[in-house]
Backbone as a ProteinNet text record, in pm:
[ID]
protein_1_A
[PRIMARY]
MVAYSGSESEVTGLKTGRGEITDLALVDLPALIFEGQYDILRLKINAGLANVFLYLENLGTPFNINSILLRNSYFFNEAQSVPEVLQSAFSFETLHSGNVQALDKVFNPSIEAVTGMVYPSWLQDALIEKPTMQRAALEYARSFAYGGDGKMGWLIKYNNEYIGYNLGRKTGTDFEGILIGVLPQYRNKGAASYVYEYFINHVFREMNIGHFFNDIQVQNYPSMRSTFKENIVPSATWINVTLFPLLSYRTEQVEKISLDVAATEEGLNRYNEPELSKSKWFSVAALRNKNAPKTVSFKKLAAITNGANV
[TERTIARY]
83.8	0	86.9	180.5	279.7	415.3	511.2	643.7	750.6	858.8	973.4	1043.4	1073.5	1145.8	1289.3	1373.8	1511.4	1591.9	1568.3	1647.8	1626.7	1502.5	1474.1	1524.3	1504.8	1542	1691.2	1770.2	1915.5	1963.2	1897.2	1938.6	1896	1770.6	1717.3	1750	1782.6	1801.2	1670.2	1559.4	1426.1	1365	1322.2	1266.6	1134.3	1132	1019.9	950.8	819.3	740.4	645.9	604.6	509.1	400.4	279.3	172.7	46.7	-51.9	-180.9	-290.7	-393.9	-505.2	-634.2	-697.2	-824	-943.9	-925.7	-1036.4	-979.6	-1007.5	-954.5	-1006.3	-1124	-1181.2	-1101.6	-1022.7	-945.8	-801.1	-767.9	-629.3	-620.3	-526.8	-495.2	-372.6	-397.4	-287.4	-198.9	-255.2	-167.2	-72.9	-122.7	-36.3	74.8	40.8	142.3	249.3	206.5	301.1	396.3	341.8	426	514.4	460.5	541.5	657.1	630.3	735.1	825.9	785.1	861.5	897.5	797.3	820.7	832.1	918.1	924.9	831.5	832.1	748.4	676.6	549.5	471.1	395.8	427.4	364.4	257.1	131.6	20.2	-68.6	-121.4	-233.5	-357.4	-459.3	-581.1	-700.8	-786.5	-906.8	-990.6	-1007.4	-1079.6	-1228.7	-1279.3	-1420.6	-1462.4	-1366.2	-1397.5	-1468.2	-1564	-1637.3	-1547.5	-1557	-1487.8	-1336.1	-1278.5	-1134.5	-1056.5	-1103.7	-1030.9	-1046.2	-1164.9	-1184.1	-1092.9	-1077.9	-989.7	-846.5	-800.5	-663	-645.2	-742.9	-735.6	-725.1	-796.9	-801.2	-679.1	-591.7	-470.8	-378.4	-380.9	-296.5	-156.2	-128.5	3.9	-9.7	86.3	77.3	71	-4	-10.6	-30.5	-3.2	-18.7	-85	-187.9	-247.7	-162.3	-92.4	-1.4	-72.3	-165.8	-233	-355.8	-442.4	-558.3	-526.9	-553.6	-513.4	-633.1	-627.3	-720.9	-652.9	-717.6	-664.9	-722.8	-635.4	-675.2	-646.1	-740.5	-729.2	-749.5	-686	-704.8	-708.6	-816.3	-830.2	-809.1	-721.9	-685.3	-789.6	-812.4	-908.4	-837.5	-834.8	-763.5	-822.4	-949.1	-1013.6	-973.5	-911.2	-872.3	-761.5	-770.7	-664.9	-545.3	-426.7	-302.8	-240.7	-225.4	-167.1	-19.8	29.3	170.5	255.2	380.2	473.7	516.1	487	521.5	664.6	728.9	862.4	858.1	950.5	951.5	1092.6	1114.9	1244.2	1257.9	1144.5	1146.6	1182.5	1258.2	1288.8	1304.8	1314.2	1315.5	1425.5	1477	1583.7	1551.8	1552.1	1521.4	1620.3	1568.3	1652.9	1714.7	1846.1	1915.7	2039.2	2112.9	2227.8	2335.8	2341.8	2446	2420.3	2294.3	2265.4	2195.1	2197	2124.6	2183.8	2311.1	2371.4	2298.5	2240	2162.9	2039.4	1979.9	1867	1910.8	2030.5	2081.9	2085.3	2120.8	2139.4	2007.1	1901.4	1775.1	1673.2	1694	1588.7	1561.3	1663.6	1638.9	1589	1647.4	1592	1446.3	1407.9	1270.6	1169.6	1210.8	1117	1122.4	1219.3	1227.5	1107.7	1067	955	836.2	769.7	657.2	533.7	447.2	325.7	205.1	221.8	114.2	138.6	64.2	79.3	75.9	174	178.4	163.4	70	49	169.9	218.7	341	321.2	430.4	429.3	540.3	503.8	606.2	685.3	621.1	692.7	795.5	757	853.2	969.5	940.1	1046	1141.8	1088.1	1172.9	1260.3	1210.5	1282.5	1384.3	1349.5	1432.8	1459.3	1585.9	1620.3	1595.9	1573.5	1536.4	1639.3	1771.7	1868.7	1860.9	1836.2	1822.8	1697.3	1588.6	1464.2	1483.4	1558.5	1583.6	1668.4	1768.4	1851.9	1769.3	1678.1	1592.9	1501.8	1445.3	1359.3	1438.3	1561.4	1645.6	1677.2	1708.5	1740.2	1618.4	1501.4	1379.8	1364.5	1387.8	1379.5	1484.7	1604.2	1713.3	1678.2	1597.1	1563.9	1491.2	1429.6	1359.1	1456.4	1583.1	1683.5	1724.6	1693.5	1742.8	1631.4	1508.7	1399.1	1358.3	1293.4	1239.8	1104.1	1011.7	875.6	806.9	844.1	780.2	824.5	922	965.9	1036.6	1010.4	1082.1	1073	1161.8	1162.2	1227.5	1207.6	1265.1	1315.6	1422.8	1471.4	1411.1	1372.6	1316.2	1426.5	1437.6	1540.2	1473.5	1535	1488.5	1610.7	1605.5	1722.9	1846.9	1826.6	1933.1	1989.4	1924.7	1964.4	1868.4	1921.9	1836.2	1762.6	1629.7	1550.9	1451.9	1436.6	1338.1	1333	1225.7	1214.7	1068.3	1041.8	907.6	923.9	870.6	891	756.7	756	631.6	653	540.5	546.4	444.1	489.8	402.8	363.3	232.1	179.7	79.2	118.1	31.6	14	-109.9	-136.9	-169.4	-147.8	-166.4	-32.1	-36.1	84.8	47.7	117.5	95.7	204.6	164.7	260.6	292.3	417.6	456.4	496.9	580.8	633.5	683.9	638.1	694.2	754.2	877.7	942.6	1016	1008.8	1075.9	1141.9	1260.1	1327.4	1236.9	1236.3	1144.3	1152.5	1272.1	1286.5	1227.5	1192.5	1134.2	983.6	927.1	783.5	711.2	585.5	504.6	554.2	630.3	673	605.8	507	435.1	501.3	600.1	674.7	582.9	506.6	421.3	314.8	255.5	153.1	210.7	331.6	393.5	427.1	472.4	503	378.3	266.4	142.6	99.2	102	58.8	144	276	366.8	354.4	348.6	345.2	209.6	100.4	-32.2	-46.1	-4.3	-27.7	74.3	191.3	295.8	361.2	427.4	506.2	417.5	308.4	223.9	151.9	117.6	53.8	152.1	277.6	379.3	404.7	380	397.9	271.5	167.5	38.9	-25.9	-14.3	-79.2	-227.9	-311.6	-456.2	-513.4	-441.5	-493	-375.8	-379.3	-279.9	-349.7	-282.3	-336.6	-224.8	-256.1	-163.5	-242.6	-174.2	-237.6	-178	-263.2	-219.6	-287.9	-210.5	-268.4	-376	-485.4	-598.6	-562.8	-460.4	-422.2	-324	-279.8	-178.1	-246	-290.9	-368	-288.3	-158.6	-85.3	-79.8	-57.2	-50.2	-186.2	-292	-425.1	-463.9	-425	-454.6	-388.3	-264.9	-193.5	-260.7	-310.1	-375.5	-511.6	-586.5	-719.6	-711.8	-605.6	-590.8	-580.5	-530	-513.4	-622.6	-732.7	-847	-810.7	-715.2	-682.6	-760.3	-871.7	-970	-984.7	-1033.3	-1046.3	-1141.5	-1099.5	-1181.8	-1203.1	-1121.6	-1133.7	-1056.4	-1082.6	-1010.2	-938.2	-813.5	-731.3	-672.2	-630.1	-554.4	-414.8	-319.6	-179.5	-146.7	-118.5	-103.4	35.2	96.1	219.8	193.8	220.4	210.4	349.7	357.7	486	483.9	484.3	485.6	615.8	729.4	860.5	889.5	895.3	912.3	1051.1	1150.2	1284.5	1333	1397.6	1451.7	1568.7	1575.1	1683.5	1744.5	1878.7	1944.2	1982.7	2027.1	2070.8	1952	1967.2	1860.8	1854.6	1735.4	1716.3	1688	1777.7	1762.1	1696.6	1722.8	1668.1	1626.3	1511.5	1458.5	1425.4	1471.2	1437.8	1376.3	1301	1230.4	1241.2	1284.3	1287.3	1189	1096.5	999.9	992.6	952.1	925.5	779.3	753.2	616.1	555.1	426.6	353	279.5	251	181.6	45.5	-24.8	-155.6	-143.2	-39.3	-20.8	10.6	96.2	132.8	14.7	-78.3	-198.7	-282.5	-269.7	-345.8	-279.4	-147.1	-74.1	52.1	82.9	204.2	328.1	323.3	437	386.5	453	410.7	446	365.3	395.8	510.2	601.6	714.8	710.3	715.4	718.8	761	794.6	829.7	706	724	609.6	636.4	535.2	549.1	550.6	505.6	495.1	614.3	703.3	807.8	938.5	1030.5	1156.8	1269.3	1356.7	1467	1556.1	1571.3	1658.4	1609.4	1481.4	1427.1	1462.3	1509.5	1543.7	1688.3	1726.4	1857	1974.9	1959.2	2069	2013.1	2097.8	2048.6	2006.9	2046.2	2008.1	1879.9	1816.5	1695.4	1581.6	1485.4	1374.7	1276.8	1197.3	1094.5	972.3	854.1	732.2	625.1	533.7	422.3	296.1	285	161.4	174.1	149.9	163.5	57.2	-66.2	-171.6	-138.5	-85.7	-51.1	68.4	166.3	282.7	240.7	153.8	107.4	32.9	-43.7	-118.5	-25.4	80.3	172.4	253.8	299.6	389.1	316.8	185.9	109.2	173.4	227.3	283.3	426.6	494.7	633.6	722.9	833.8	928.1	993.3	1013	1076.7	1225.5
-120.5	0	125	136.1	243	178.5	213.7	152.6	261.4	236.4	327	327.2	445.4	459.3	498.7	397.4	422.2	498.8	470.4	535.5	686.9	731	874.6	936	866.3	919.1	945.8	854.8	870.4	993.6	1026.3	1141.1	1272.3	1279.6	1405.7	1431.1	1324.8	1340.3	1350	1329	1333.3	1194.1	1139	1004.2	1004.6	930.7	935.2	800.2	803.1	682.1	698.1	586.2	585.7	483.8	512	416.5	449.6	363.6	377.8	345.1	428.2	408.7	396.1	281.3	258.4	291.8	285.2	312.4	372.4	499.5	567.8	507.2	445.1	385.7	265.3	206.4	87.3	118.7	247.8	288.2	385.8	361.3	457.7	535.3	635.3	706.8	780.8	850.6	914.1	814.8	694.5	592.9	550.2	533.8	496.6	604.8	730.1	841.2	842.3	828.4	832.9	710.1	593.1	471	476	531.1	540.5	659.4	756.3	879.4	944.3	953.8	1005.3	1157.2	1206.3	1348.6	1382.3	1296.2	1315.2	1184.1	1192.9	1074.2	1101.4	1022.4	1039.7	931.1	973.4	879.5	895.4	782.6	782.6	746	830.8	809.4	806.1	707.5	694.1	821.8	889.9	1018.1	1000.7	878.4	854.4	840.4	844.2	830.1	955.7	936	1048.3	1128.3	1260.8	1351.7	1335.9	1298	1275.2	1403.9	1517.8	1643.4	1692.1	1673	1707.3	1622.1	1494	1404.1	1456.2	1497.2	1547.5	1676	1764	1889.4	1861.7	1760.1	1731.1	1654.8	1612.1	1542.2	1634	1763.8	1857.8	1866.9	1805.7	1814.5	1881.6	1963.4	2026.8	1920.5	1950.1	1856.6	1933.4	1866.6	1926.3	1826	1871.2	1788.8	1805.9	1700.6	1709.9	1699.8	1605.7	1585.9	1498.1	1501.1	1412.6	1304	1179.7	1066.4	985.1	939	838.8	703.1	607.4	470.1	396.7	354	285	136.5	52.6	-91.8	-169.8	-286.9	-382.6	-522.2	-595.9	-732	-830.1	-926.8	-1021.8	-1132.3	-1175.6	-1281.4	-1385.7	-1509.9	-1614.9	-1639.3	-1604.2	-1627.9	-1523.8	-1415.9	-1312	-1362.2	-1325.1	-1361.5	-1271.1	-1325.5	-1250.6	-1220.4	-1094.4	-1060.4	-1096.4	-1111.3	-1141.3	-1019.2	-1046.7	-937.6	-875.5	-748.1	-680.3	-629.7	-625.5	-570.2	-421.2	-377.2	-238.5	-195.6	-63.1	-7.8	-6.5	-26.5	-29.8	-169.7	-176.1	-303.6	-278.1	-385.5	-373.5	-459.6	-414.4	-484.7	-483	-599.1	-606.6	-522.2	-440.4	-354.6	-436.4	-423	-493	-412.7	-463.3	-388.4	-365.7	-452.3	-439.9	-331.2	-288.6	-185.3	-63.1	-51.1	59.1	194.9	197	323.9	382.5	295.5	345.1	420.4	375.2	446.5	584	590	717	823	783	879.5	933.7	853.7	897.3	948.2	922.8	951.8	1101.3	1179.2	1321.4	1396.4	1373.4	1441.7	1404.7	1282.6	1239.7	1306.1	1344.7	1406.3	1558	1614.7	1760.4	1816.3	1745.8	1792.8	1700	1712.4	1624.9	1669.1	1573.7	1605.4	1622.3	1597.8	1618.7	1745.2	1762.4	1880.7	1839.4	1887.7	1865	1999.6	2008.4	2133.5	2160.7	2285	2315.5	2307.1	2282.3	2279.3	2369.9	2485.8	2578.5	2518.6	2435	2375.7	2274.3	2190.8	2095.1	2167.5	2275.5	2352.1	2412.4	2450.1	2505.9	2399.7	2277.3	2169.5	2101.1	2085.4	2006.3	2086.7	2113.3	2184.4	2095.8	2158	2084.4	1977.8	2006.5	1901.3	1781.7	1807.4	1698.4	1617.3	1685.5	1617.1	1527.2	1576	1496.4	1374.1	1391	1276.4	1173.7	1220.2	1127.8	1050.4	1119.5	1052.1	948.5	981.8	886.7	764.5	785.2	671.5	580.8	641.3	559.6	476.9	538.2	465.2	354.9	382.7	283.2	160.5	180.7	68.4	-43	-11.7	-113.3	-207.5	-171	-258.3	-370.9	-359.3	-455	-541.5	-525.7	-611.7	-583.3	-680.7	-663.7	-599.2	-650.3	-597.3	-600.4	-697.1	-712.6	-614.5	-529.9	-428.8	-492.4	-438.9	-480.7	-369.9	-374.8	-269	-312.3	-230.6	-255.5	-123.3	-130.2	-14.9	-18.9	97	108	153.1	83.7	117.2	148.7	239.3	272.9	266.1	172.2	145.9	121.8	42.3	1.3	115.6	230.8	341.1	346.6	362.7	374.2	508.2	500.3	624.3	637.5	533.7	544	420.8	407.2	301.2	274.4	156.2	114.4	43.6	102.3	51.8	13.5	-95.4	-136.6	-237	-285.7	-378.6	-489.9	-612.8	-730	-777.3	-790.8	-844	-952.6	-1077.1	-1187.8	-1187.8	-1180.6	-1173.4	-1030.5	-932.4	-791.6	-729.4	-639	-562.7	-415	-335.8	-191.4	-121.4	-47.5	34.1	159.1	175.1	287.7	408.8	384.9	498.7	454.4	524.4	512	646.6	647.1	772	754.7	858	857	992.6	994.4	1120.5	1209.1	1340.5	1430.3	1420.1	1402.4	1401.1	1275.7	1175.1	1052	1043.3	1147.2	1147.8	1175	1140.5	1153	1063.6	961.2	860.4	725.3	726.9	604	515.8	569.3	487.2	434.2	524.1	481	382.5	410.4	319.7	181.8	178.9	49.1	-25.3	48	-15.2	-82.9	-10.7	-69.6	-190.1	-173.7	-281.8	-406.8	-389.5	-503.8	-572.8	-493.8	-554.4	-618.3	-554.5	-613.2	-743.5	-742.8	-858.7	-970.4	-940.4	-1042.8	-1059.5	-956.3	-970.9	-1010.4	-937.8	-965.8	-1099.4	-1139	-1270.1	-1381.5	-1365.8	-1466	-1471.4	-1360.8	-1354.5	-1399.4	-1438.1	-1480.5	-1369.7	-1246	-1133.1	-1135.9	-1116	-1113.5	-973.5	-878.3	-741.4	-644.7	-553.7	-446.1	-314.1	-226.9	-94.7	6.6	131.3	240.2	366.4	465.3	591.7	703.9	782.4	890.2	1019.5	1128	1257.8	1294.2	1351.4	1378.6	1478.1	1562.2	1659.3	1601.5	1476.9	1418.3	1350.6	1431.5	1379.9	1286.3	1312.2	1218	1077.3	1067.8	935.3	867.3	946	885.9	837.2	911.1	869.1	734.8	716.9	591.6	472.8	492.9	382.8	350.5	454.3	430.7	351.2	373.2	302.1	152	111.2	-31.7	-83.2	-9.8	-48.2	-57.7	22.4	37	159.3	136.5	243	279	401.1	446.4	359.4	328.9	249.5	318.2	420.9	491.4	622.4	709.4	836.9	841.4	887.8	895.4	1035.1	1071.3	1194.4	1158.6	1232.2	1215	1321.7	1280.8	1372.5	1356.7	1468.3	1464.7	1525.3	1447.1	1495.2	1531.7	1631.5	1676.9	1670.2	1549	1539.1	1589.6	1567.9	1613.6	1568	1436.3	1377.8	1318.7	1354.5	1297.4	1315.4	1211.5	1216.8	1313.9	1393.2	1489.2	1467.9	1455.9	1430.1	1558.3	1662.7	1783.5	1869.2	1939.3	2022.2	2155.6	2198.3	2328.2	2430.2	2530	2627.7	2756.6	2791.4	2915.7	2894.3	2944.5	2927.3	3064.4	3091	3216.3	3187.5	3283.3	3263.4	3390.2	3374.2	3485.2	3456.3	3549.7	3531.2	3658.3	3639.2	3753.8	3792.3	3883.3	3917.3	4012.1	4000.1	4093.7	4191.6	4310.6	4411.5	4359.6	4290.3	4234.9	4132.2	4049	3946.7	4005.6	4109.5	4169.9	4241.7	4283.3	4344.3	4240.9	4113.2	4007.7	3967.3	3950.6	3901.9	3985.5	4017.1	4093.3	4007.7	3885.8	3795.1	3652.5	3556.1	3416.3	3359.5	3269	3201.7	3104.7	3101.4	3010.2	2916.4	2789.2	2691.5	2558.2	2466.5	2332.7	2264	2183.7	2122.4	1977.2	1892.2	1750.9	1730.1	1832.1	1815.1	1873	1945	2013.3	2007.3	1919.8	1905.8	1969.5	2039.7	2109.1	2011.5	1890.2	1791.3	1755.5	1774.6	1738.5	1839.8	1957	2058.4	2042.8	2126.3	2105.8	2135.7	2222.1	2247	2274.6	2258	2262.6	2403.5	2506.6	2642.7	2686.7	2593.2	2626.8	2663.6	2743.3	2785.4	2674.2	2693.4	2596.8	2674.2	2625.5	2691.8	2589.3	2623.2	2533.7	2579.8	2709.3	2763.1	2779	2669.1	2674.8	2765.2	2761	2843.6	2991.4	3024.7	3164.2	3206.3	3116.9	3146.8	3167	3080.7	3092	3224	3265.2	3390.1	3510.6	3505.5	3619.4	3629.2	3517.5	3516.9	3498.7	3470.7	3437	3323.1	3224.5	3104.9	3122.9	3233	3251.3	3146.6	3115	3016.6	3071.7	2982.8	3021.6	2999
0	0	0	96.9	100.9	122.3	37.5	46	43.7	114.1	118.7	-16.8	-69.8	-196.9	-166.1	-149.3	-108.9	-210.9	-340.4	-444.6	-443.4	-430.3	-425.8	-295.5	-185.3	-53.6	-43.6	-100.2	-91.8	-167.6	-278.5	-358.8	-294	-247	-195.5	-48.7	25.8	169.1	244.3	175.6	235.4	225.9	338.5	338.1	261.8	150.2	57.2	49.1	46	27.9	-89.5	-147.9	-258.5	-228.6	-274.5	-249.7	-325.8	-307	-374.7	-274.1	-272.5	-178.4	-257.9	-246	-315.3	-227.5	-94.2	-1.8	126.3	151.1	269.7	399.1	395.6	515.8	563.4	474.7	508.9	543.9	548	569.3	686	776.8	882	834.7	749.8	687.5	788.1	887.7	986.9	1053.9	1085.4	1147.8	1052.9	924.1	825.6	813.5	819.7	809.8	927.9	1049.2	1168.3	1179.8	1148	1154.8	1055.7	936.2	835.2	852.9	937.5	957.9	823.9	737.8	603.3	601.8	514.3	484.9	368.9	267.3	149.6	119.6	88.6	56.1	-73.8	-177	-308.2	-323.3	-335.5	-334.5	-457.3	-502.8	-596.1	-514.9	-523.2	-445	-539.3	-518.8	-599.3	-588.5	-701.5	-701.1	-678.6	-688.6	-669.7	-524.4	-432.5	-290.9	-239	-151.3	-93.3	0.4	-6.9	85.4	83	-31.7	-36.6	-9.2	-60.7	-39.4	104.3	163.6	304.1	391.9	355.9	430.8	427.9	310.3	297.9	378.5	373.2	449.8	599.4	646.6	789.5	840.7	750	793.9	873.8	842.8	914.7	861.1	746.7	685	549.4	509.4	377.4	267.3	162.4	50.2	-78.5	-188.8	-320.4	-413.1	-486.3	-590.3	-715	-755.5	-870	-1003.5	-1014.3	-1142.1	-1122.5	-1222.2	-1228.4	-1330.7	-1295.4	-1378.7	-1425.1	-1548.7	-1597.6	-1590.2	-1525.4	-1525.4	-1646.1	-1734.6	-1857	-1843.3	-1884.5	-1863.6	-1992.9	-1995.5	-2105.3	-2043.9	-2070.4	-2020	-2135.2	-2112.1	-2217	-2226.3	-2348.5	-2377.4	-2462.7	-2412.6	-2485.4	-2623.4	-2641.2	-2770.2	-2874.5	-2829.7	-2924.2	-3015.8	-3141.4	-3236	-3214.1	-3235.4	-3215.3	-3351.1	-3385.1	-3514.7	-3521.9	-3641	-3659.9	-3624.1	-3587.2	-3558.2	-3690.9	-3707.8	-3831.7	-3827.5	-3941.6	-3950.1	-3914.9	-3834.5	-3790.3	-3757.2	-3764.8	-3724.7	-3573	-3501	-3355	-3306	-3197.6	-3132.6	-2983.6	-2904.4	-2758.4	-2699	-2585.8	-2516.4	-2367.4	-2305	-2161.7	-2082.2	-1992.9	-1909.5	-1796.9	-1778.2	-1669.9	-1631.7	-1533.6	-1481.5	-1586.7	-1686.5	-1788.1	-1890.4	-1907.6	-2008.2	-1949.3	-1815.7	-1752	-1790.2	-1836.7	-1878	-1998.9	-2080.9	-2194.8	-2146.8	-2035.8	-1976.1	-1927.5	-1868.4	-1818.5	-1928.3	-2049.4	-2159.1	-2212.5	-2205.9	-2267.6	-2166.8	-2037	-1939.9	-1925.3	-1886.4	-1862	-1985.5	-2104.7	-2223.2	-2248.9	-2214	-2241.5	-2149.2	-2028	-1933.8	-1937	-2010.3	-2020.7	-2096.1	-2202	-2284.4	-2263.6	-2148.3	-2116.9	-2194.9	-2226	-2301.7	-2210.2	-2081.1	-1985.9	-1905.9	-1796.2	-1712.4	-1566.4	-1489.6	-1345.6	-1276.8	-1181.8	-1110.5	-1020.9	-1017.6	-942.2	-791.6	-720.8	-574.8	-523.8	-467.4	-419.7	-304.7	-221.7	-109.6	-159.4	-255.8	-310.1	-376.8	-449.6	-514.8	-412.7	-294.9	-190	-124.9	-117.1	-50.2	-140.8	-269	-359.5	-486	-515.6	-637.6	-759.3	-873.8	-994.4	-1032.8	-1033.9	-1068.4	-973.4	-845.1	-748.9	-776.5	-810.6	-844.8	-966.8	-1065.8	-1185.6	-1153	-1065.7	-1026.1	-951.2	-866.1	-791	-884.8	-985.4	-1082.8	-1161.4	-1197.9	-1270.9	-1185.7	-1057.9	-970.7	-954.4	-948.2	-940.9	-1068.2	-1182.8	-1309.5	-1316.1	-1268.9	-1271.5	-1186.3	-1083	-994.9	-1069.4	-1183.5	-1261.2	-1332	-1337.6	-1399.1	-1305.5	-1177.5	-1078.8	-1019.9	-1071.8	-1027.7	-884.6	-823.8	-689.4	-693.5	-614.2	-606.8	-743.1	-826.8	-957.1	-1063.1	-1033.2	-1129.3	-1248.4	-1367.3	-1487.7	-1590.7	-1688.4	-1788.3	-1917.3	-2020.6	-2152.4	-2208.9	-2285.2	-2359.9	-2499.7	-2549.9	-2684.6	-2779.2	-2892.8	-2991.6	-3126	-3198.8	-3333.9	-3424.5	-3520.6	-3605.2	-3519.1	-3413.3	-3320.4	-3235.4	-3236.1	-3148.8	-3030.3	-2907.5	-2789.8	-2792.9	-2784.7	-2790.7	-2675.8	-2593.1	-2485.6	-2398	-2320.8	-2221	-2191.7	-2140.3	-2098.8	-1964.9	-1858.9	-1722.8	-1660.8	-1584.4	-1520.7	-1409.6	-1354.8	-1241.3	-1260.1	-1241.1	-1252.2	-1113.3	-1091.6	-966.2	-999.7	-978.3	-1018.2	-1168.8	-1213.8	-1358.3	-1403	-1314	-1349.5	-1386.2	-1481.7	-1513.7	-1517.5	-1434.4	-1430.8	-1510.7	-1612.3	-1686	-1605.8	-1564.3	-1479.8	-1563.1	-1663.2	-1737.8	-1874.4	-1977.3	-2111.8	-2148.1	-2193.6	-2233	-2364.1	-2449.3	-2578.6	-2599.7	-2658.9	-2688.5	-2774.3	-2747.9	-2819.8	-2971.5	-3026.1	-3172.2	-3236.6	-3154.5	-3209	-3182.2	-3125.1	-3104.6	-3236.3	-3238.3	-3359.6	-3472.1	-3436.9	-3533.7	-3505.8	-3413.9	-3383.4	-3280.4	-3205.9	-3109.3	-2999.4	-2933.9	-2823	-2870.4	-2986	-3038.9	-3066.2	-3121.1	-3150.2	-3021.5	-2918	-2789.1	-2734.1	-2729.3	-2677.7	-2761.8	-2893.2	-2981.5	-2962	-2959.1	-2948.6	-2812.8	-2706.5	-2573.3	-2544.9	-2588.5	-2568	-2645.9	-2769.9	-2856.8	-2841.1	-2786.2	-2783.6	-2645.8	-2595.9	-2472.6	-2355.3	-2331.7	-2216.6	-2228.6	-2349.1	-2367.5	-2332.8	-2371.1	-2337.2	-2187.4	-2119.2	-1973.3	-1899.2	-1973.9	-1915	-1832.3	-1880.7	-1815.9	-1848.8	-1747.6	-1769.2	-1774.5	-1713.4	-1705.1	-1710.1	-1806.8	-1816.2	-1783.4	-1708.6	-1682.9	-1664.6	-1691.8	-1662.4	-1632	-1575.6	-1537.1	-1620.1	-1684.9	-1772.3	-1730.4	-1723.6	-1689.6	-1792.1	-1742.4	-1831.3	-1941	-1918.9	-2021.4	-2123.2	-2101.6	-2188.8	-2308.6	-2401.6	-2513.7	-2605.6	-2634.2	-2719.4	-2660.4	-2528.2	-2465.2	-2464.2	-2437.4	-2437	-2576.4	-2678	-2814.3	-2845.1	-2796.9	-2821.6	-2753.1	-2630.5	-2559.3	-2621	-2657.3	-2713.5	-2843.3	-2921.3	-3048.6	-3027.8	-2909.6	-2879.8	-2786.8	-2779.8	-2695.9	-2547.4	-2505.8	-2364.4	-2318.2	-2247.8	-2227.5	-2079.2	-2049.8	-1910.6	-1828.6	-1707	-1616.3	-1481.8	-1450.6	-1322.4	-1329.1	-1231.2	-1220.8	-1086.4	-1089.7	-969.4	-957.5	-837	-818.2	-768.3	-818.6	-778.8	-675.1	-551.5	-438.9	-376.9	-339.1	-261.5	-124.4	-19.9	118.6	167.9	256.6	310.9	464.3	522.8	669.7	730.4	661.5	707.1	849.6	866.8	999.7	1023.3	943.3	961.3	1104.4	1155.6	1291.4	1297.6	1404	1422.3	1559.9	1565	1692.5	1765	1691.1	1759	1801.6	1914	1969.6	1895	1859.3	1796.2	1905.5	1924	2030.1	1980.6	1854.8	1803	1658.9	1625	1490	1432.9	1311	1245.9	1110.7	1059.8	934	850.7	725.8	631.8	520	496.4	388.2	304.3	178.4	92.7	112.9	205.5	241.6	140	119.2	35.6	125.7	73.8	154.2	198.5	106.9	141.1	252.1	244.4	345.9	482.3	484.9	612.1	676.4	596.7	652.8	726.2	686.1	751.9	883.4	880	997.9	1015.8	1142	1169.5	1151.4	1197.7	1182	1197.2	1130.9	1142.7	1279.9	1329	1454.6	1433.2	1527.9	1519.7	1639.5	1614.9	1723.1	1667.2	1755.5	1711.2	1655.8	1555	1489	1458.3	1480.3	1445.9	1295.1	1217.9	1072.4	997.7	1064.2	988.9	1066.2	1027.8	1098.8	1018.9	1086.9	1021.3	945.7	999.1	934.6	795.6	769.1	638.9	531	570.4	471.7	425.6	330.6	267.5	359.5	459.1	551.7	689.7	789	927	970.5	894	928.6	858.4	789.8	715.3	810.4	761.9	848.4	876.8	978.3	1015.9	1063.5	1026.9	1070.4	1100	1186.6	1215.8	1144.9	1115.4	1060.9	909.8	835.9	690.8	628.2	680	622.3	640.3	758.2	783.6	697.3	684.2	600.9	455.7	406.5	267.7	246.8	348.4	337	329.5	409.5	413.4	284.9	234.9	118.7	-12	-5.1	-126.9	-203.2	-129.4	-192	-238.5	-198.3	-240.4	-177.5	-243.8	-189	-63.3	33.7	159.8	149.7
[MASK]
++++++++++++++++++++++++++++++++++++++++++++++++++++++++++++++++++++++++++++++++++++++++++++++++++++++++++++++++++++++++++++++++++++++++++++++++++++++++++++++++++++++++++++++++++++++++++++++++++++++++++++++++++++++++++++++++++++++++++++++++++++++++++++++++++++++++++++++++++++++++++++++++++++++++++++++++++++++

């Protein structure tokens, strides 16, 4: 349900977890947060749940809605005819420790020009610089080369040149597509469509997969077009949420805390100064350096700065 993401945590210095929640009534999320002592928790939550946004507000920890996702599904039928493998300039190579360097070369360029939209998070931007975020994303992608927890991946080649990757996780007879990426100059050449067609009709059938699914941002029309062409159709809606509990353990005692903000005139008219106190939700150790600011009143801070970076 929620698992520690060691690869990301090691790069950012922030203890990060990832998970999926299908029913909030069956999950004690505050307990999971405290037991895991997470700084950042990246969750997919079923958008069809009642009062999901009220639930998040009542958690008492800052959070950001990153994107709205469509879950697209394909159920395999043994009676379906399987088309022949057509000759193509595209080919695939199983991702493993021996060729993971090829992933390194194509990963960052492939995510620079995304076709979807992620809502910005000023708090995440304040905690993690963009180059660090990119390194963390790459380390997460690299973890698919080493297996574990059903992870597996393939490199995409065009005329024997590495141009992208297809990463996912197998659980029983289900396969979740986590990420497909292609270099920008090879887009609109049918790469994504061919990946779906080839894996649905051949690779997944050989693996005895009964159900394939993936999550695509609702604004990512090129990706949705590719899935729809292969009859991989929407079955549910999810929200992608990042929580910021910032519960990293700290050994040294904090004696004095100061805060510098870029205040707006409108904000200062609301509050003379933000309240400063120790907080269970915001630990100094979770920030980039030990002299970083700490606050307990996020709503008041946001009001004063109008969301400016701290």
